[in-house]
């Protein structure tokens, strides 16, 4: 029995994308929350919670993109042909956010607000267009003779726009609960209140997407609601409801770490639901991971490199978070 290389690579890419959503999501969320906090000292604390680690978080985005090119070149070509505009806008937002991270700490007082706007605007833009890309992908990409057969603006549709707005809510909640864990005092109390409202909003987004996708795509409806799949997948929505209830309870209590961990669980459950809906299609609704896979020699060769580099990424990521653990207080800083 041979090794299923496309399946292994699909797991690696899914893992990389999930790690990116988790680890870059909360620092993008901090930028999204910036307009709600006008005090410069509060903004300094918010940025200092992620300043030592933010650039390492984007390693996972590079891994996911490079893995898609190496393992599924057909999918890479189709996705870039279909979604090059939102992807370019996403990268532009990430550039503005990254530049603002570094320049804000060195800016004169008169320029500080300019970099605050760049940080918030870049974070909002990057998040929105990540969500638009996801929504357009979920909607399906038409392929004919191995090429994208749709329009370059097909992503301008209600569902992708909604998923873009929904991802803003998800990342904002990740950012708020991260800051609950990393801050204290009045700033933390304001973030708890914001996080409670964002939790309700994210639940509404999850419910809307969970209803929208099966109504728009009969194949997804059949995946979720046919027997015995209904019994196998029923725990996912039940866990979403239970996790949301626990998150709201912890946000009202004294705990600092639990809200962030529960938000991660909520995001993971949403990600799992999308995976259940799409599997095994790498280009929905017609191209599976096996259809789009590269030659076995390429998959095997690149897999050796991936299995070597992923433990290194996990090690330095874990070490950096361990070194910079603990609360960040007013007057303290990384730079």
Coordinates of C-alpha atoms in Angstrom, one line a residue:
X1 CA 0.0 0.0 0.0
X2 CA 1.6 3.3 -1.1
X3 CA 1.8 6.5 0.8
X4 CA -0.9 9.0 -0.1
X5 CA 1.3 12.0 -0.8
X6 CA -1.6 14.4 -1.9
X7 CA -3.4 13.6 1.4
X8 CA -0.3 14.3 3.5
X9 CA 0.2 17.6 1.7
X10 CA -3.4 18.6 2.1
X11 CA -3.1 18.0 5.8
X12 CA 0.1 20.1 5.9
X13 CA -1.5 23.0 4.0
X14 CA -4.6 22.9 6.1
X15 CA -2.5 22.9 9.2
X16 CA -0.4 25.9 7.9
X17 CA -3.5 27.9 7.1
X18 CA -5.1 27.2 10.4
X19 CA -1.9 28.2 12.2
X20 CA -1.9 31.5 10.2
X21 CA -5.5 32.2 11.1
X22 CA -4.8 31.6 14.8
X23 CA -1.5 33.4 15.1
X24 CA -1.8 36.3 12.7
X25 CA -5.6 36.6 13.4
X26 CA -5.2 38.2 16.8
X27 CA -2.6 40.8 15.8
X28 CA -4.7 41.8 12.8
X29 CA -7.6 41.9 15.3
X30 CA -5.7 44.4 17.4
X31 CA -5.4 46.7 14.4
X32 CA -9.1 46.3 13.8
X33 CA -9.8 47.4 17.4
X34 CA -7.5 50.4 17.2
X35 CA -10.2 52.9 16.3
X36 CA -12.1 52.1 19.5
X37 CA -9.1 53.2 21.6
X38 CA -8.0 56.8 21.1
X39 CA -5.6 57.0 24.0
X40 CA -2.0 56.7 22.8
X41 CA -0.8 54.9 26.0
X42 CA -3.5 52.3 25.5
X43 CA -2.5 51.8 21.8
X44 CA 1.1 51.5 22.9
X45 CA 0.2 48.6 25.2
X46 CA -2.0 46.9 22.6
X47 CA 0.9 47.0 20.0
X48 CA 3.5 46.0 22.5
X49 CA 1.6 42.7 23.3
X50 CA 2.4 41.5 19.7
X51 CA 5.4 43.5 18.7
X52 CA 8.0 40.8 19.5
X53 CA 6.1 38.0 17.7
X54 CA 3.9 39.4 14.9
X55 CA 6.4 38.9 12.0
X56 CA 7.0 35.3 12.8
X57 CA 3.3 34.6 12.7
X58 CA 3.2 35.3 8.9
X59 CA 5.6 32.4 8.4
X60 CA 2.6 30.2 8.2
X61 CA 1.1 32.2 5.4
X62 CA 4.3 31.7 3.4
X63 CA 4.2 28.0 4.2
X64 CA 0.6 27.6 3.0
X65 CA 1.2 29.5 -0.2
X66 CA 4.5 27.7 -1.0
X67 CA 2.9 24.4 -0.1
X68 CA 0.0 25.0 -2.5
X69 CA 2.4 25.8 -5.3
X70 CA 4.6 22.8 -4.6
X71 CA 1.9 20.2 -4.1
X72 CA -1.1 21.4 -6.0
X73 CA 0.2 23.5 -8.9
X74 CA -3.2 23.4 -10.7
X75 CA -5.0 24.7 -7.7
X76 CA -2.3 27.4 -7.3
X77 CA -2.8 28.6 -10.9
X78 CA -6.5 28.6 -10.7
X79 CA -6.7 30.4 -7.4
X80 CA -4.3 33.1 -8.5
X81 CA -6.1 33.5 -11.8
X82 CA -9.5 33.8 -10.1
X83 CA -8.6 35.8 -7.0
X84 CA -5.5 37.9 -7.9
X85 CA -7.2 41.2 -7.2
X86 CA -8.4 40.4 -3.6
X87 CA -5.0 38.7 -2.9
X88 CA -3.1 41.7 -4.1
X89 CA -5.3 44.0 -1.9
X90 CA -4.7 41.6 1.0
X91 CA -1.0 41.7 0.6
X92 CA -1.1 45.5 0.3
X93 CA -2.9 45.6 3.6
X94 CA -0.3 43.4 5.2
X95 CA 2.5 45.6 3.9
X96 CA 0.8 48.7 5.4
X97 CA 0.3 46.9 8.7
X98 CA 3.9 45.7 8.8
X99 CA 5.4 49.0 8.0
X100 CA 3.2 50.7 10.5
X101 CA 4.4 48.3 13.2
X102 CA 8.0 49.4 12.8
X103 CA 7.6 53.1 12.0
X104 CA 5.1 53.8 14.7
X105 CA 7.6 53.2 17.4
X106 CA 10.1 55.6 15.9
X107 CA 7.6 58.3 14.7
X108 CA 7.6 61.9 15.9
X109 CA 4.5 62.9 17.9
X110 CA 3.0 64.7 14.9
X111 CA 3.3 61.5 12.7
X112 CA 2.0 59.0 15.3
X113 CA -1.6 59.2 14.2
X114 CA -0.6 58.7 10.6
X115 CA 1.0 55.3 11.4
X116 CA -2.0 54.4 13.7
X117 CA -4.2 54.9 10.7
X118 CA -1.9 52.8 8.5
X119 CA -1.9 50.1 11.1
X120 CA -5.7 50.0 11.5
X121 CA -6.4 50.4 7.8
X122 CA -3.9 47.8 6.8
X123 CA -5.2 45.3 9.3
X124 CA -8.8 45.9 8.2
X125 CA -8.0 45.7 4.5
X126 CA -5.9 42.5 4.9
X127 CA -8.6 40.8 7.0
X128 CA -11.5 41.8 4.7
X129 CA -9.9 40.5 1.6
X130 CA -8.8 37.3 3.3
X131 CA -12.4 36.8 4.0
X132 CA -13.5 37.7 0.5
X133 CA -10.9 35.2 -0.9
X134 CA -12.3 32.5 1.4
X135 CA -15.9 33.3 0.4
X136 CA -15.2 33.3 -3.3
X137 CA -13.3 30.0 -2.9
X138 CA -16.3 28.5 -1.0
X139 CA -18.6 29.7 -3.8
X140 CA -16.7 27.6 -6.2
X141 CA -14.2 28.4 -9.0
X142 CA -15.2 27.2 -12.6
X143 CA -12.5 25.3 -14.4
X144 CA -12.3 24.3 -18.0
X145 CA -9.4 22.4 -19.6
X146 CA -7.3 23.1 -16.5
X147 CA -7.8 26.9 -16.6
X148 CA -10.0 29.2 -14.6
X149 CA -13.1 29.9 -16.7
X150 CA -14.7 32.7 -14.8
X151 CA -14.4 36.5 -14.6
X152 CA -11.7 38.4 -12.7
X153 CA -14.4 40.1 -10.6
X154 CA -16.5 37.1 -9.9
X155 CA -15.5 37.5 -6.2
X156 CA -17.6 40.7 -6.1
X157 CA -20.7 38.8 -4.9
X158 CA -22.8 38.9 -1.7
X159 CA -21.4 35.8 -0.1
X160 CA -17.7 36.7 -0.4
X161 CA -18.4 40.2 0.8
X162 CA -20.3 38.7 3.8
X163 CA -17.4 36.3 4.6
X164 CA -15.0 39.3 4.5
X165 CA -17.1 41.1 7.1
X166 CA -17.5 38.0 9.1
X167 CA -13.7 37.4 9.2
X168 CA -13.3 41.0 10.6
X169 CA -15.6 40.0 13.5
X170 CA -13.6 36.8 14.1
X171 CA -10.2 38.5 14.1
X172 CA -11.5 41.3 16.2
X173 CA -12.6 38.8 18.8
X174 CA -9.3 37.0 18.7
X175 CA -7.6 40.3 19.2
X176 CA -9.9 41.3 22.1
X177 CA -9.4 38.1 24.0
X178 CA -5.7 38.1 23.4
X179 CA -5.6 41.6 24.9
X180 CA -7.7 40.4 27.8
X181 CA -5.0 37.8 28.5
X182 CA -2.1 40.3 28.1
X183 CA -3.4 43.5 29.7
X184 CA -4.9 44.5 33.0
X185 CA -6.9 47.3 34.7
X186 CA -9.4 49.6 32.9
X187 CA -8.1 48.7 29.5
X188 CA -8.8 45.0 30.1
X189 CA -12.3 45.7 31.4
X190 CA -13.2 47.7 28.2
X191 CA -11.9 44.8 26.1
X192 CA -14.0 42.3 28.1
X193 CA -17.1 44.3 27.2
X194 CA -16.1 44.6 23.6
X195 CA -15.3 40.9 23.4
X196 CA -18.8 40.0 24.8
X197 CA -20.5 41.9 21.9
X198 CA -18.1 40.4 19.4
X199 CA -18.8 36.9 20.6
X200 CA -22.5 37.3 19.9
X201 CA -21.7 38.8 16.5
X202 CA -19.4 35.9 15.6
X203 CA -22.1 33.4 16.6
X204 CA -24.5 35.2 14.3
X205 CA -21.9 35.0 11.5
X206 CA -21.3 31.3 12.0
X207 CA -25.0 30.6 11.9
X208 CA -25.5 32.7 8.8
X209 CA -22.7 31.0 6.9
X210 CA -23.9 27.6 8.1
X211 CA -27.3 28.2 6.6
X212 CA -26.1 30.1 3.5
X213 CA -23.7 27.5 2.2
X214 CA -26.0 24.4 2.2
X215 CA -28.9 26.5 0.8
X216 CA -26.6 27.7 -2.1
X217 CA -24.8 24.5 -2.7
X218 CA -26.9 21.2 -2.7
X219 CA -23.8 19.1 -2.5
X220 CA -22.8 20.7 0.9
X221 CA -26.4 20.3 2.1
X222 CA -26.2 16.6 1.2
X223 CA -22.8 16.3 3.0
X224 CA -24.2 17.7 6.3
X225 CA -27.8 16.4 6.4
X226 CA -27.7 13.0 4.8
X227 CA -27.6 9.9 7.0
X228 CA -25.3 8.8 8.7
X229 CA -23.4 12.0 8.2
X230 CA -25.9 14.0 10.2
X231 CA -25.0 11.9 13.3
X232 CA -21.3 12.2 12.7
X233 CA -21.2 16.0 12.2
X234 CA -24.0 17.0 14.7
X235 CA -21.3 17.5 17.5
X236 CA -19.8 20.4 15.6
X237 CA -22.7 22.9 15.9
X238 CA -23.4 21.7 19.4
X239 CA -19.8 22.4 20.4
X240 CA -20.0 25.8 18.8
X241 CA -23.0 26.7 21.0
X242 CA -21.3 25.2 24.1
X243 CA -18.1 27.0 23.5
X244 CA -19.9 30.3 22.9
X245 CA -21.8 30.0 26.2
X246 CA -18.5 29.2 28.1
X247 CA -16.8 32.1 26.4
X248 CA -19.5 34.6 27.5
X249 CA -19.3 33.2 31.0
X250 CA -15.5 33.5 31.2
X251 CA -15.6 37.1 29.9
X252 CA -17.8 38.0 32.8
X253 CA -15.6 36.2 35.3
X254 CA -12.1 36.9 36.6
X255 CA -10.2 34.5 34.2
X256 CA -7.6 36.0 31.8
X257 CA -6.5 33.1 29.6
X258 CA -9.7 31.1 29.2
X259 CA -11.4 33.6 26.9
X260 CA -8.6 33.5 24.4
X261 CA -8.4 29.7 24.4
X262 CA -12.1 29.4 24.0
X263 CA -12.0 31.8 21.1
X264 CA -9.3 29.7 19.5
X265 CA -11.6 26.7 20.0
X266 CA -14.5 28.6 18.4
X267 CA -12.4 29.5 15.4
X268 CA -11.1 25.9 15.1
X269 CA -14.7 24.6 15.1
X270 CA -15.7 27.1 12.3
X271 CA -12.6 26.0 10.3
X272 CA -13.5 22.4 10.8
X273 CA -17.0 23.0 9.6
X274 CA -15.7 24.6 6.4
X275 CA -13.3 21.6 6.0
X276 CA -16.2 19.2 6.3
X277 CA -18.2 21.1 3.7
X278 CA -15.3 21.2 1.1
X279 CA -13.5 17.9 1.6
X280 CA -11.9 16.5 -0.6
X281 CA -12.0 19.4 -3.1
X282 CA -9.0 21.7 -3.4
X283 CA -10.9 23.7 -6.1
X284 CA -14.6 23.4 -5.4
X285 CA -16.9 22.1 -6.7
X286 CA -15.0 19.8 -9.1
X287 CA -11.2 19.4 -8.6
X288 CA -10.1 17.1 -5.8
X289 CA -6.7 17.1 -4.1
X290 CA -5.8 14.0 -6.2
X291 CA -6.8 15.7 -9.4
X292 CA -4.7 18.8 -8.7
X293 CA -1.7 17.1 -7.2
X294 CA 1.7 17.4 -8.8
X295 CA 4.0 14.5 -9.8
X296 CA 4.8 12.0 -7.0
X297 CA 8.5 12.9 -7.4
X298 CA 7.8 16.5 -6.7
X299 CA 5.5 15.8 -3.8
X300 CA 8.0 13.4 -2.2
X301 CA 11.0 15.8 -2.6
X302 CA 9.2 18.8 -1.2
X303 CA 7.7 16.8 1.6
X304 CA 11.2 16.1 2.9
X305 CA 11.9 19.8 3.2
X306 CA 8.5 20.5 4.8
X307 CA 9.0 17.8 7.4
X308 CA 12.4 19.3 8.2
X309 CA 11.3 22.9 8.4
X310 CA 7.9 22.7 10.2
X311 CA 9.4 21.4 13.5
X312 CA 11.9 24.3 13.4
X313 CA 9.0 26.8 12.8
X314 CA 7.0 25.3 15.7
X315 CA 10.1 25.4 18.0
X316 CA 11.1 29.0 17.4
X317 CA 7.4 30.1 17.5
X318 CA 6.8 28.4 20.9
X319 CA 10.1 29.7 22.3
X320 CA 9.3 33.3 21.3
X321 CA 5.9 33.2 22.9
X322 CA 7.4 31.7 26.0
X323 CA 10.1 34.4 26.3
X324 CA 7.6 37.2 25.9
X325 CA 4.8 35.6 28.1
X326 CA 3.1 37.6 30.8
X327 CA 1.3 40.9 31.1
X328 CA 2.2 44.1 29.2
X329 CA 1.8 47.2 31.3
X330 CA 1.6 50.9 30.6
X331 CA 5.1 52.4 30.3
X332 CA 6.6 49.0 29.3
X333 CA 7.6 48.3 25.7
X334 CA 9.4 45.9 23.4
X335 CA 11.2 48.5 21.3

